[in-house]
Coordinates of C-alpha atoms and ligand atoms in Angstrom, one line a residue:
X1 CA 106.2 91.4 128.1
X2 CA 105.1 88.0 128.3
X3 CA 106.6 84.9 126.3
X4 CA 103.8 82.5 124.9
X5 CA 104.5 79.5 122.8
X6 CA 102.4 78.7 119.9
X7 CA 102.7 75.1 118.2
X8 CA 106.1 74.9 119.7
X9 CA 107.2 78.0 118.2
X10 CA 107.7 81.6 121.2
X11 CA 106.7 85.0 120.9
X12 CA 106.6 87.7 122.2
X13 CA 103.1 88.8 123.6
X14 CA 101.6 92.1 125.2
X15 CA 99.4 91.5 128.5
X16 CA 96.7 93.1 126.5
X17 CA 96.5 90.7 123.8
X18 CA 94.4 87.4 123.2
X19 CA 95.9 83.8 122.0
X20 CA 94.0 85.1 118.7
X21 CA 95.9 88.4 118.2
X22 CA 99.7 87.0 119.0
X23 CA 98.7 84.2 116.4
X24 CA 97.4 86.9 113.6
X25 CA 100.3 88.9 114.6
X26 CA 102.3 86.0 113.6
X27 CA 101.3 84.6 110.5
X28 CA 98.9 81.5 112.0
X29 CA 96.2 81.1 111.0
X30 CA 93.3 80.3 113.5
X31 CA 89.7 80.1 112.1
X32 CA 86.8 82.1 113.4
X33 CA 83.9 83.7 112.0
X34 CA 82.0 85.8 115.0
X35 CA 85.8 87.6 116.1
X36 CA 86.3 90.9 114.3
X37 CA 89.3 93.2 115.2
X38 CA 87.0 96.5 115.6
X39 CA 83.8 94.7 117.0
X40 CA 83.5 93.6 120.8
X41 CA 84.2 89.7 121.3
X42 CA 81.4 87.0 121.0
X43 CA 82.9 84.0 121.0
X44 CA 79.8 82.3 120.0
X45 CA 80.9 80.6 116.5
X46 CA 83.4 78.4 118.8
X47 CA 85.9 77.6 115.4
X48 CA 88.8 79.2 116.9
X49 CA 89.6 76.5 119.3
X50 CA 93.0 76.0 120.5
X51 CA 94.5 73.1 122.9
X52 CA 96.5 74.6 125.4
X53 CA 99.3 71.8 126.4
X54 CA 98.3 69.4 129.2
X55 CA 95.1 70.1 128.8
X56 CA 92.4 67.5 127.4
X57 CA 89.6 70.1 126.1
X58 CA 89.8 73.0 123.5
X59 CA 89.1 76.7 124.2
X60 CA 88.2 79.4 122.7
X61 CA 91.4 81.3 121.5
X62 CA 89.4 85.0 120.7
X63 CA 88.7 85.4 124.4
X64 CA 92.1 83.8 125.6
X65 CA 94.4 86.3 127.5
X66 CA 97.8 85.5 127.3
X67 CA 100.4 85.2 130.1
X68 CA 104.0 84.0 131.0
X69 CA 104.9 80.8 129.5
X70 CA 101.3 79.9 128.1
X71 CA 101.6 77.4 125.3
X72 CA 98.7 76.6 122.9
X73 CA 98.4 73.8 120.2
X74 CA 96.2 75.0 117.0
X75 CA 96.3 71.8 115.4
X76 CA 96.1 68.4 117.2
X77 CA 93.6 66.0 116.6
X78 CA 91.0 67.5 119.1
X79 CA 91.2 70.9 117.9
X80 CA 90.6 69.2 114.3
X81 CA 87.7 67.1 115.3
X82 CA 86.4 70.3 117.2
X83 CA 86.4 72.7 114.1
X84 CA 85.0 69.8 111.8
X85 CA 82.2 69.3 114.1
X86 CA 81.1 73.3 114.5
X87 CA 81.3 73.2 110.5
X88 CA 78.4 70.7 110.4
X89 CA 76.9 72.1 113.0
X90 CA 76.6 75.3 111.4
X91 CA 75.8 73.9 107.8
X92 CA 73.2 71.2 109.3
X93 CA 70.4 73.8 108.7
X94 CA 72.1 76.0 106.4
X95 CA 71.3 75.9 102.4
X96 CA 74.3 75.6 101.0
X97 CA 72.7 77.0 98.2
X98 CA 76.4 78.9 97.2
X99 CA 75.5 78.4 93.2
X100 CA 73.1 81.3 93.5
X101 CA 74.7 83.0 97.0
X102 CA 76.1 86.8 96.0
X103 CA 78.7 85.8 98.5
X104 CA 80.1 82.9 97.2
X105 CA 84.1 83.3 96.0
X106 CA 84.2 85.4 99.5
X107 CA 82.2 83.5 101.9
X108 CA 84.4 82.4 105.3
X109 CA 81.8 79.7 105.5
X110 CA 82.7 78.4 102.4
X111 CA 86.5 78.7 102.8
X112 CA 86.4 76.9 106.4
X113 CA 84.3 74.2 104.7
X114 CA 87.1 73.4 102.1
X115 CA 89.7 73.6 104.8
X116 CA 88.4 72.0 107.9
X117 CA 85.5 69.9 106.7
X118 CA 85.3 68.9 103.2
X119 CA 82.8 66.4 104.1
X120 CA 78.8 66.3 103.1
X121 CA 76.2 66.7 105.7
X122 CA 75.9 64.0 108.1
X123 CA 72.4 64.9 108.9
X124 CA 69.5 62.7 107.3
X125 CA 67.1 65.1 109.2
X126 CA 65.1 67.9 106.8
X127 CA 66.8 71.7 107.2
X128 CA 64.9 74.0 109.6
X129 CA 63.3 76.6 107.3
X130 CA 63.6 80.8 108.0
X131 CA 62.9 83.5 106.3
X132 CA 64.5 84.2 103.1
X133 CA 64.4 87.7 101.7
X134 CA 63.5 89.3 105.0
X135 CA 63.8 93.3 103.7
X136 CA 65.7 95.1 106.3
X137 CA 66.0 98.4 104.6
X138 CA 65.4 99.4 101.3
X139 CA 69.0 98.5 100.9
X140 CA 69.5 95.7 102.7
X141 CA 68.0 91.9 102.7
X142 CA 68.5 89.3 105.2
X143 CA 68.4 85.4 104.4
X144 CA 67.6 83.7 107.7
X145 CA 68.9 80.2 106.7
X146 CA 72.1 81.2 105.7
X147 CA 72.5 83.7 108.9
X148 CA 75.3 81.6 111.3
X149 CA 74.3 84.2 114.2
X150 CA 77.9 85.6 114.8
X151 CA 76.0 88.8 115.8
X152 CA 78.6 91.0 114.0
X153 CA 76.0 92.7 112.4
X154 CA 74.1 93.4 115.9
X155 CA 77.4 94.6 117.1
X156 CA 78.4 96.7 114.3
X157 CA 75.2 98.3 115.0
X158 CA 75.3 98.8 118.9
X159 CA 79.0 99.7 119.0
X160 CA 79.8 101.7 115.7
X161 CA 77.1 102.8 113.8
X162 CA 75.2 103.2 117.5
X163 CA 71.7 102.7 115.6
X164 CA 71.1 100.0 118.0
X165 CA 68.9 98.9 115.1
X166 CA 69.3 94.9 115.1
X167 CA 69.1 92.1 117.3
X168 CA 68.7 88.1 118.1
X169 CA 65.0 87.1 118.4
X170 CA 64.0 84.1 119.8
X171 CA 66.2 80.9 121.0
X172 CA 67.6 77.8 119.9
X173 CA 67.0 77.3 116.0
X174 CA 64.5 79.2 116.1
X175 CA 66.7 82.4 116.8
X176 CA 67.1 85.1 113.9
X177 CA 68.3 88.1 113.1
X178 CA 65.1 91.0 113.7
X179 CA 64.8 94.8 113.7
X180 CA 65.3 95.9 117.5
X181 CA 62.5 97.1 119.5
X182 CA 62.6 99.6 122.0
X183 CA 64.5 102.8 123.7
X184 CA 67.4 103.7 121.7
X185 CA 66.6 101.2 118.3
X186 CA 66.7 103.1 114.9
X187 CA 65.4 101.7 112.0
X188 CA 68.4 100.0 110.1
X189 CA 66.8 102.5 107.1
X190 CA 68.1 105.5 109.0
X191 CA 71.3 103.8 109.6
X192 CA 74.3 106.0 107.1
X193 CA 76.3 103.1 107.4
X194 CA 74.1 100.3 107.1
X195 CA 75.5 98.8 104.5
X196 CA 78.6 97.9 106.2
X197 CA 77.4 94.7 107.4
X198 CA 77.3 93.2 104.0
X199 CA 80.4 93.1 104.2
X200 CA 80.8 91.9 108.3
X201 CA 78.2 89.0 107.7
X202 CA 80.8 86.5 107.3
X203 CA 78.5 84.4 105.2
X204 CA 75.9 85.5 102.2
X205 CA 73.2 86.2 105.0
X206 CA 73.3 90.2 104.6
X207 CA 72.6 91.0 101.0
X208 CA 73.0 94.3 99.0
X209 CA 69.6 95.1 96.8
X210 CA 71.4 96.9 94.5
X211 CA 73.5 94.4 94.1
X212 CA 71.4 91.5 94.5
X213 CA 72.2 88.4 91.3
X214 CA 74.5 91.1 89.5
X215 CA 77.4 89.7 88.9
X216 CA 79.9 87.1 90.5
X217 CA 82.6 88.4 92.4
X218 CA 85.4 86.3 90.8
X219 CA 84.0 88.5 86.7
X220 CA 85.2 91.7 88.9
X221 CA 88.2 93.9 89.7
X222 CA 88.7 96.0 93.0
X223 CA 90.8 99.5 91.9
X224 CA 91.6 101.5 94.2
X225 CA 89.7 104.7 94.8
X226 CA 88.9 107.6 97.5
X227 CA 85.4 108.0 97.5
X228 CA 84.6 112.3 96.9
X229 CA 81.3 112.1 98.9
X230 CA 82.6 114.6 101.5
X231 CA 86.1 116.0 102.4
X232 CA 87.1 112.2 105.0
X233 CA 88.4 111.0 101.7
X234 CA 87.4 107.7 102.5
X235 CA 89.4 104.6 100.9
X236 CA 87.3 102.6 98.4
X237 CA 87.8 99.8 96.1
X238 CA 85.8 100.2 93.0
X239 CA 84.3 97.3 91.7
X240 CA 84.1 96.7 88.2
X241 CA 83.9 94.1 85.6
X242 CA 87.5 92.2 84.4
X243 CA 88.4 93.3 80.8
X244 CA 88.9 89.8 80.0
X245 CA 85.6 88.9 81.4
X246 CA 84.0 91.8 78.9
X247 CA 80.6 90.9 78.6
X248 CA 79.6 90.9 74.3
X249 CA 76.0 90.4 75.0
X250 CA 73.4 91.7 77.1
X251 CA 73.9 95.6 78.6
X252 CA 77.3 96.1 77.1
X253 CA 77.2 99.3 79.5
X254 CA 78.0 97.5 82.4
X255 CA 81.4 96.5 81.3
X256 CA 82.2 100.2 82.1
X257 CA 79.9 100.7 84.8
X258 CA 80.7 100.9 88.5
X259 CA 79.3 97.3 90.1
X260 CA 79.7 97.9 94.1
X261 CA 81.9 100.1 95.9
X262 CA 83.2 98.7 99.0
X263 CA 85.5 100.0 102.0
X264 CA 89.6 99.3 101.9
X265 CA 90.8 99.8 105.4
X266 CA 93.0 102.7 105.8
X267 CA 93.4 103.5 109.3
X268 CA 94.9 106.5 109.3
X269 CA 91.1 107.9 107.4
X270 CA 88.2 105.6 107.9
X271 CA 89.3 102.6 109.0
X272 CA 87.6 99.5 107.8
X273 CA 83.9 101.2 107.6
X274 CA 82.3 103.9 104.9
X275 CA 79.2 105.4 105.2
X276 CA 76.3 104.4 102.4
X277 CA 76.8 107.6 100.1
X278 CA 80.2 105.8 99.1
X279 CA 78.1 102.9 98.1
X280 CA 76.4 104.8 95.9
X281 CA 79.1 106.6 94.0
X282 CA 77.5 105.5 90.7
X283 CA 74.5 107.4 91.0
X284 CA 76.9 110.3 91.2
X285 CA 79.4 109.4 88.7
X286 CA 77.0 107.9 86.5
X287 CA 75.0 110.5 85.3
X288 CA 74.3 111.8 82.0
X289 CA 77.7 112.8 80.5
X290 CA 78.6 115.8 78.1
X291 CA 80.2 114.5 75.5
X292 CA 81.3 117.5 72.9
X293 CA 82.7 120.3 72.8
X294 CA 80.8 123.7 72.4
X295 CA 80.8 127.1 71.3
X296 CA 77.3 129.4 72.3
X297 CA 75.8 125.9 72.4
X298 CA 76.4 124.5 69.0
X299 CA 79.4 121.7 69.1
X300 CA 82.6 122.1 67.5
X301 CA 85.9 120.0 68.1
X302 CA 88.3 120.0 70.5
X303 CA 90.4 122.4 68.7
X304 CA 88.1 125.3 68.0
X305 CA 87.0 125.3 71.4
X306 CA 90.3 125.4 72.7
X307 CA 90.9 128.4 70.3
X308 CA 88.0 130.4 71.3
X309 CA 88.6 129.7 74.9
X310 CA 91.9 131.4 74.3
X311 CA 91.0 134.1 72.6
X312 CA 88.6 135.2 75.0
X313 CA 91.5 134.4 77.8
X314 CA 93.5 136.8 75.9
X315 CA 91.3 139.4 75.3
X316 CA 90.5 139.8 79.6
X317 CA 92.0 142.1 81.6
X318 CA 89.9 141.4 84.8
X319 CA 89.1 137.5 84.3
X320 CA 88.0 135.9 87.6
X321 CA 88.1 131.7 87.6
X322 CA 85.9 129.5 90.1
X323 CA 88.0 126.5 90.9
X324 CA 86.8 123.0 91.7
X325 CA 86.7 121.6 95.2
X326 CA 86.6 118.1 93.3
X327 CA 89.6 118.7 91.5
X328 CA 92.1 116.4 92.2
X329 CA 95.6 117.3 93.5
X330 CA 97.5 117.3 90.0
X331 CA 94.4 119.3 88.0
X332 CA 94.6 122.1 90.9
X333 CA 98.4 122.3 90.8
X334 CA 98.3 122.0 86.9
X335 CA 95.5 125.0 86.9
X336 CA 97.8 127.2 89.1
X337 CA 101.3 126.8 87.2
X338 CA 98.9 127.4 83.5
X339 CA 96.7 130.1 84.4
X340 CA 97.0 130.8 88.2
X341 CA 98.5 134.3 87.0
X342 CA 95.8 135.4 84.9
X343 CA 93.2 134.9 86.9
X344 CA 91.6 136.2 89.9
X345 CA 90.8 132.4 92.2
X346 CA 87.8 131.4 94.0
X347 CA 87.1 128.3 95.4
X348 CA 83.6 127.0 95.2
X349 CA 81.7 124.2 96.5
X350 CA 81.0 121.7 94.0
X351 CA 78.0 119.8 96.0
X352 CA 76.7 120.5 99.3
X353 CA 74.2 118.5 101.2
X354 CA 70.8 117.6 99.8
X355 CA 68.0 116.8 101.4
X356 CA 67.7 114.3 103.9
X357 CA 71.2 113.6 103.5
X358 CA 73.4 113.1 106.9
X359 CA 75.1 116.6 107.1
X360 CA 77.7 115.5 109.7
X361 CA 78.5 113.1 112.5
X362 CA 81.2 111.6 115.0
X363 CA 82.1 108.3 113.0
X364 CA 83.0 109.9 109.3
X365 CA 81.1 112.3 107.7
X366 CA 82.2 115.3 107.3
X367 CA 80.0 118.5 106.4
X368 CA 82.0 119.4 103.4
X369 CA 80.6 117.6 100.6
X370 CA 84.0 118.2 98.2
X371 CA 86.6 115.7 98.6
X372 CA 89.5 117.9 97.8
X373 CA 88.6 121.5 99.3
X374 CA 91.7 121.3 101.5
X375 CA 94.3 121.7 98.5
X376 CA 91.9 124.3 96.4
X377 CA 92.4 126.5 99.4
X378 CA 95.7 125.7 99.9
X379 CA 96.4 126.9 96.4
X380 CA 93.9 129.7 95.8
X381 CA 92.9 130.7 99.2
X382 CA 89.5 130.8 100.9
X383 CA 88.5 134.7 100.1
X384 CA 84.5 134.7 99.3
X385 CA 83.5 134.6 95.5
X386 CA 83.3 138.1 94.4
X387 CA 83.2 140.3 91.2
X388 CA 84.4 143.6 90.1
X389 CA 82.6 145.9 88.1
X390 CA 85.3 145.3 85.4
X391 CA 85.1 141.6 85.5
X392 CA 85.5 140.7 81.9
X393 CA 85.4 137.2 81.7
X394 CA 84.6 134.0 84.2
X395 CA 85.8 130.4 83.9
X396 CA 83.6 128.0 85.2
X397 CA 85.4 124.9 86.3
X398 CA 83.1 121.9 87.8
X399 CA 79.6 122.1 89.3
X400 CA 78.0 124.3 92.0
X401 CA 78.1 127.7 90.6
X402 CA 74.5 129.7 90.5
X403 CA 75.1 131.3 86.5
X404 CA 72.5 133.7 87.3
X405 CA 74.5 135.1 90.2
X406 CA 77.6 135.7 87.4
X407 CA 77.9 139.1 86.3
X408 CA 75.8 139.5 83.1
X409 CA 76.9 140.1 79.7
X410 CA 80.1 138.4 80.5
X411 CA 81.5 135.5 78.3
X412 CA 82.0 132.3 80.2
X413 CA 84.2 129.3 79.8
X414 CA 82.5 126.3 81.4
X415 CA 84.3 122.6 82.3
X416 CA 81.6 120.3 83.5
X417 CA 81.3 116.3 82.9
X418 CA 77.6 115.7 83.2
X419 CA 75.0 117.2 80.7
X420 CA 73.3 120.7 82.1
X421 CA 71.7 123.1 80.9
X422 CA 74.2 125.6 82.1
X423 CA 76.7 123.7 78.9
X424 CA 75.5 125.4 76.2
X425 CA 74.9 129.1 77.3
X426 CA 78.6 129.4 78.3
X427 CA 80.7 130.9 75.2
X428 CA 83.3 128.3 75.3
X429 CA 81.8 124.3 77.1
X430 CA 84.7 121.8 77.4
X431 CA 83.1 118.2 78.5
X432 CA 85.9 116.6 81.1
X433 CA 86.5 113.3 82.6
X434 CA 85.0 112.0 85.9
X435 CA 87.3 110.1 88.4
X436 CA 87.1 107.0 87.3
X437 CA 88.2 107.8 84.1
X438 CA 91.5 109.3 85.2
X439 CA 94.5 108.4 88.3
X440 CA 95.1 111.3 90.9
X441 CA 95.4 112.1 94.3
X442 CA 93.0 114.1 97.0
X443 CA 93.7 115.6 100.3
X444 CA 91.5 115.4 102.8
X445 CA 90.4 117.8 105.4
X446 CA 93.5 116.8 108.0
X447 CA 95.7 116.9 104.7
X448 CA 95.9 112.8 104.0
X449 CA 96.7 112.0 100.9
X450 CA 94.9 109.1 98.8
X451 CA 95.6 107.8 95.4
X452 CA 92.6 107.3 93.2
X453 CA 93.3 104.8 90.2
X454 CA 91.6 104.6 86.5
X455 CA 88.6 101.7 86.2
X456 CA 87.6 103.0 82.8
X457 CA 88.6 104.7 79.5
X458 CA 87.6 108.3 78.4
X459 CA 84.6 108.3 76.3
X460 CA 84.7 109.5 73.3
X461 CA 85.1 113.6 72.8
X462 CA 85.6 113.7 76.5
X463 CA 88.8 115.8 77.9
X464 CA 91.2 115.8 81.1
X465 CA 90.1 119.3 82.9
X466 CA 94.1 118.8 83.3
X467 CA 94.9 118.8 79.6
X468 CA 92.6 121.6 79.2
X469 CA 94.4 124.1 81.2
X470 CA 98.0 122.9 80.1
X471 CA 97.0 123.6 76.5
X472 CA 95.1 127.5 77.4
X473 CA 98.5 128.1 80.1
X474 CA 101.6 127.4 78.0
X475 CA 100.5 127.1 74.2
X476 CA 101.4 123.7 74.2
X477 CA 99.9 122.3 70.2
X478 CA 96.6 121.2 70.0
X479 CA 97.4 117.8 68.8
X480 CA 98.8 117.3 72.6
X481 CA 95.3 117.7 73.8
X482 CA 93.5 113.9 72.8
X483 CA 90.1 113.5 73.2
Ligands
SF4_501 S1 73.2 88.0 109.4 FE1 75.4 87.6 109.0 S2 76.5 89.0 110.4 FE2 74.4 88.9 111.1 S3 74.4 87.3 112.7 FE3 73.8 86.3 110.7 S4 75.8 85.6 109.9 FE4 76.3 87.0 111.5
SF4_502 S1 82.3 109.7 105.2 FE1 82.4 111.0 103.4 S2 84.2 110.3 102.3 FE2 83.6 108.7 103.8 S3 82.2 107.3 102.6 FE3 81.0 108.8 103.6 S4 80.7 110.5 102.1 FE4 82.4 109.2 101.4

């Protein structure tokens, strides 16, 4: 194991490491903006110079192996006057137009300025103009002049996503970021994890549509999430406005509304990437909500539902219950230890692929389109839905089931969050809580466990499926049960 010396300071290194990865390892910061731990090295934005001692140039540190008794300066005057110099460099065409750049408040250009420039533009020449708004997908726009050409986002797409669907066009300043031509290029379109280089492109060159002029990052909160598009159990941060930042005008909807959903690195799931359905958890979360309770279709409170669910519960002697695949951890366990006893258990598949959807692959996605299958089976097996001739009574729980495959004539107790038509032909329609609007846990398919916090409150006459099934199992009082 080779010793290196770092600003004076000795560490420990492996032979496989760079100058770059014994620094990070050790808490000094060295700037760069083209490096990227999962990506192949560039080392074309030239900002993480290091002096090594005796030496009267800088070098790249992202490319620099280490060996015995190698020692490095990261901050004489050189490597200064280096970094300051690349920062104008790269800012001498840019537009440092940050007051209207979705990026700005996480921009690395931005940062580095503050930090190793600070000073205005020595340039007296006009900017070379690009393209702004260049669509690369329906999801995805590209601003020329702001691009720095790191090429992360051609990497990402060579080496990870393996669309092959970017590249660098043209030379000098005149290069920019194009669609690839040619054997093996994809269009970025077809690309299920495009939108991961929104987040690579270290400056505000890669834009989200969706979330194009929505908000500034600084109004928002990250919580914590797993994202239920299939059983990886990706990690997610949810986005969502600050309470304190509540907007009282304009759409007061999206102070409760999901903003952008973004990856958080968990290595032991998905690592730093997500595919794009996780990006687009609103349109699944967000739909049309149920919002009372019902009886044969015509709403009645809390308690009266929970009455007649129980009297129907009661009155089975052959009651069969189709559990929830998107249940989390402590609903399942909670549905077992109320009502595991009483009921014959199926496990169902809340959502399966739709069309044109990515069914599976090599990098995440997982055909199971239920995040939390792996503890429903756990708990109630994986036997195949059936009925009995004597089946007197069927409790729905979630989406997925086909009602006109349930044996007829039979009541039915239905738990659902969105609106369907399905709500008000069951005897007894509890409306429940979506994710966001509850903490709990998922396992996914290899049995990895992920927390999932609360972004947003209950709505109104909405009900924990949890609740629901501690108050039918052990009689607890209605009162317990808040809507
Ligand atoms: S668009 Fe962004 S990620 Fe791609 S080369 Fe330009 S700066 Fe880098
Ligand atoms: S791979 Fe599955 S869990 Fe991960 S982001 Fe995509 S849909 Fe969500």
């Amino acid at each position: 194991m080779p010793r290196i010396f770092i600003d004076g300071q000795p560490f420990d290194a492996r032979l496989d490491q760079t100058v770059m990865q014994v620094a990070d390892a050790n808490g000094i910061a060295i700037p760069r903006l083209c490096w990227h731990p999962q990506l192949s090295i560039a080392g074309n934005c030239r900002l993480c110079v290091v002096q090594v001692e005796g030496r009267s140039w800088v070098e790249i540190s992202c490319n620099m192996p280490v060996s015995e008794d190698l020692r490095v300066q990261t901050d004489t005057e050189l490597v200064r006057a280096h970094r300051k110099a690349i920062l104008q460099f790269l800012t001498l065409n840019h537009p440092v137009d940050c007051g209207i750049c979705d990026k700005a408040g996480e921009c690395m250009l931005q940062d580095y300025h503050v930090a190793h420039n600070g000073d205005a533009s020595v340039s007296h020449e006009p900017k070379v103009e690009a393209t702004k708004f260049f669509s690369l997908s329906s999801r995805i726009t590209l601003d020329n002049e702001r691009c720095v050409l790191c090429t992360r986002c051609v990497r990402f797409t060579h080496e990870v996503s393996k669309s092959h669907a970017l590249g660098v066009q043209d030379r000098g300043d005149h290069s920019v970021i194009r669609p690839a031509k040619g054997p093996g290029a994809s269009p970025l379109e077809h690309d299920a994890y495009s939108d991961n280089i929104i987040d690579l492109c270290p400056v505000g060159a890669l834009l989200s549509k969706d979330f194009l002029y929505r908000d500034r990052v600084w109004y928002l909160k990250a919580t914590p999430s797993v994202c239920p598009g299939c059983e990886r159990g990706c990690s997610i941060d949810v986005w969502h406005r600050k309470p304190e930042w509540a907007l009282r005008s304009l759409d007061a909807k999206h102070n409760t509304s999901i903003v952008r959903v973004t990856p958080r690195d968990n290595p032991a799931v998905n690592g730093p990437w997500v595919c794009n359905k996780a990006r687009d958890l609103a349109r699944i979360l967000e739909r049309p909500r149920a919002h009372a309770p019902m009886a044969k279709g015509r709403e009645v409170t809390l308690e009266a539902a929970l009455a007649a669910a129980r009297a129907l519960i009661d009155k089975a002697r052959r009651p069969v219950a189709l559990i929830s695949s998107w249940g989390s951890n402590e609903e399942l366990h909670a549905f077992k230890t109320a009502l595991g006893e009483r009921f014959t258990c199926f496990v169902k598949a809340d959502h399966v692929p739709i069309e044109g959807e990515v069914v599976s692959d090599e990098l995440l996605i997982r055909a199971d389109k239920n995040p939390n299958g792996h503890t429903a089976r756990s708990l109630f097996g994986s036997a195949p839905m059936a009925f009995t001739p004597d089946t007197d009574l069927v409790l729905v729980w979630g989406e997925g089931a086909d009602f006109a495959a349930l044996p007829r004539g039979v009541p039915i107790v239905f738990l659902n969050a969105y609106l369907a038509p399905e709500n008000g032909h069951a005897d007894v329609f509890f409306p429940t809580s979506v994710m966001t609007e509850r903490r709990g846990h998922y396992s996914n398919f290899a049995g990895v466990v992920s927390a999932f916090e609360r972004c947003f409150s209950r709505p109104g006459g909405v009900v924990d499926a949890q609740a629901v099934f501690e108050a039918l199992g052990v009689r607890i009082p209605n009162e317990a049960v808040t809507p």
